[in-house]
Coordinates of C-alpha atoms in Angstrom, one line a residue:
M26 CA -151.6 -29.3 50.7
R27 CA -152.6 -32.7 49.4
K28 CA -156.0 -33.5 49.1
H29 CA -157.0 -36.9 51.0
Q30 CA -159.7 -39.2 50.6
F31 CA -163.0 -38.9 52.5
D32 CA -163.1 -41.2 55.6
L33 CA -166.7 -42.0 56.8
Y34 CA -165.7 -43.7 59.7
A35 CA -163.5 -40.8 61.1
L36 CA -166.4 -38.3 60.5
V37 CA -168.9 -40.8 62.3
A38 CA -166.6 -41.4 65.3
G39 CA -165.8 -37.6 65.7
G40 CA -169.6 -36.5 65.3
L41 CA -170.4 -39.3 67.8
F42 CA -168.0 -38.1 70.6
T43 CA -168.8 -34.4 69.8
A44 CA -172.5 -35.3 70.4
L45 CA -171.8 -37.2 73.6
A46 CA -169.6 -34.5 75.0
L47 CA -172.5 -32.0 74.2
L48 CA -175.1 -34.3 75.9
Y49 CA -173.0 -34.4 79.1
L50 CA -172.2 -30.6 78.9
V51 CA -175.9 -29.6 78.6
A52 CA -177.0 -32.2 81.1
S53 CA -174.3 -30.8 83.7
L54 CA -175.5 -27.3 83.1
N55 CA -179.1 -28.3 83.5
D56 CA -178.3 -30.3 86.9
R57 CA -179.6 -33.3 85.0
E58 CA -178.1 -36.9 84.8
V59 CA -177.7 -38.8 81.7
N60 CA -178.8 -42.3 81.6
S61 CA -175.6 -43.9 81.0
R62 CA -177.0 -47.3 80.5
F63 CA -177.9 -46.4 76.9
V64 CA -174.8 -44.4 76.2
L65 CA -172.4 -47.4 75.8
P66 CA -174.7 -49.5 73.6
L67 CA -175.5 -46.8 71.6
A68 CA -172.0 -45.5 71.0
L69 CA -171.1 -49.1 70.1
I70 CA -174.0 -49.2 67.5
V71 CA -173.0 -46.1 65.8
L72 CA -169.4 -46.8 65.7
G73 CA -170.3 -50.4 64.1
A74 CA -172.4 -48.6 61.6
G75 CA -169.8 -46.2 60.9
G76 CA -167.1 -48.8 60.4
L77 CA -169.5 -50.8 58.1
G78 CA -170.2 -47.8 56.2
G79 CA -166.6 -47.0 55.8
A80 CA -165.7 -50.4 54.7
L81 CA -168.4 -50.1 52.1
V82 CA -167.0 -47.0 50.7
A83 CA -163.5 -48.4 50.8
V84 CA -164.7 -51.4 48.8
S85 CA -166.7 -49.4 46.2
R86 CA -163.7 -47.2 45.6
R87 CA -161.4 -50.1 44.8
G88 CA -164.0 -51.5 42.4
R89 CA -164.7 -55.0 44.2
G90 CA -168.2 -54.6 44.7
G91 CA -168.9 -58.3 44.1
A92 CA -170.1 -58.0 40.5
R93 CA -170.0 -61.2 38.7
D94 CA -168.0 -61.9 35.6
D95 CA -170.1 -64.1 33.4
D96 CA -167.2 -64.9 31.1
H97 CA -165.6 -67.0 33.9
T98 CA -167.7 -69.9 35.3
L99 CA -166.9 -72.8 37.3
D100 CA -167.9 -75.2 34.6
G101 CA -164.9 -74.1 32.6

């Protein structure tokens, strides 16, 4: 089996959906309700942060971290 690269976004998304499933499961077992007014915004914030983190990891792997090359200036 071939080793694959670490995917931060997939890890964050999987962890988020697992946590949400456990939250609803525990709430239903204890006859409680989850305030769904906060669930969707928090889910979107976590997915956005995971996407940003995944993009930063991908950029750093490619070596395009935005470092300046002082040998090439706009003045010529």
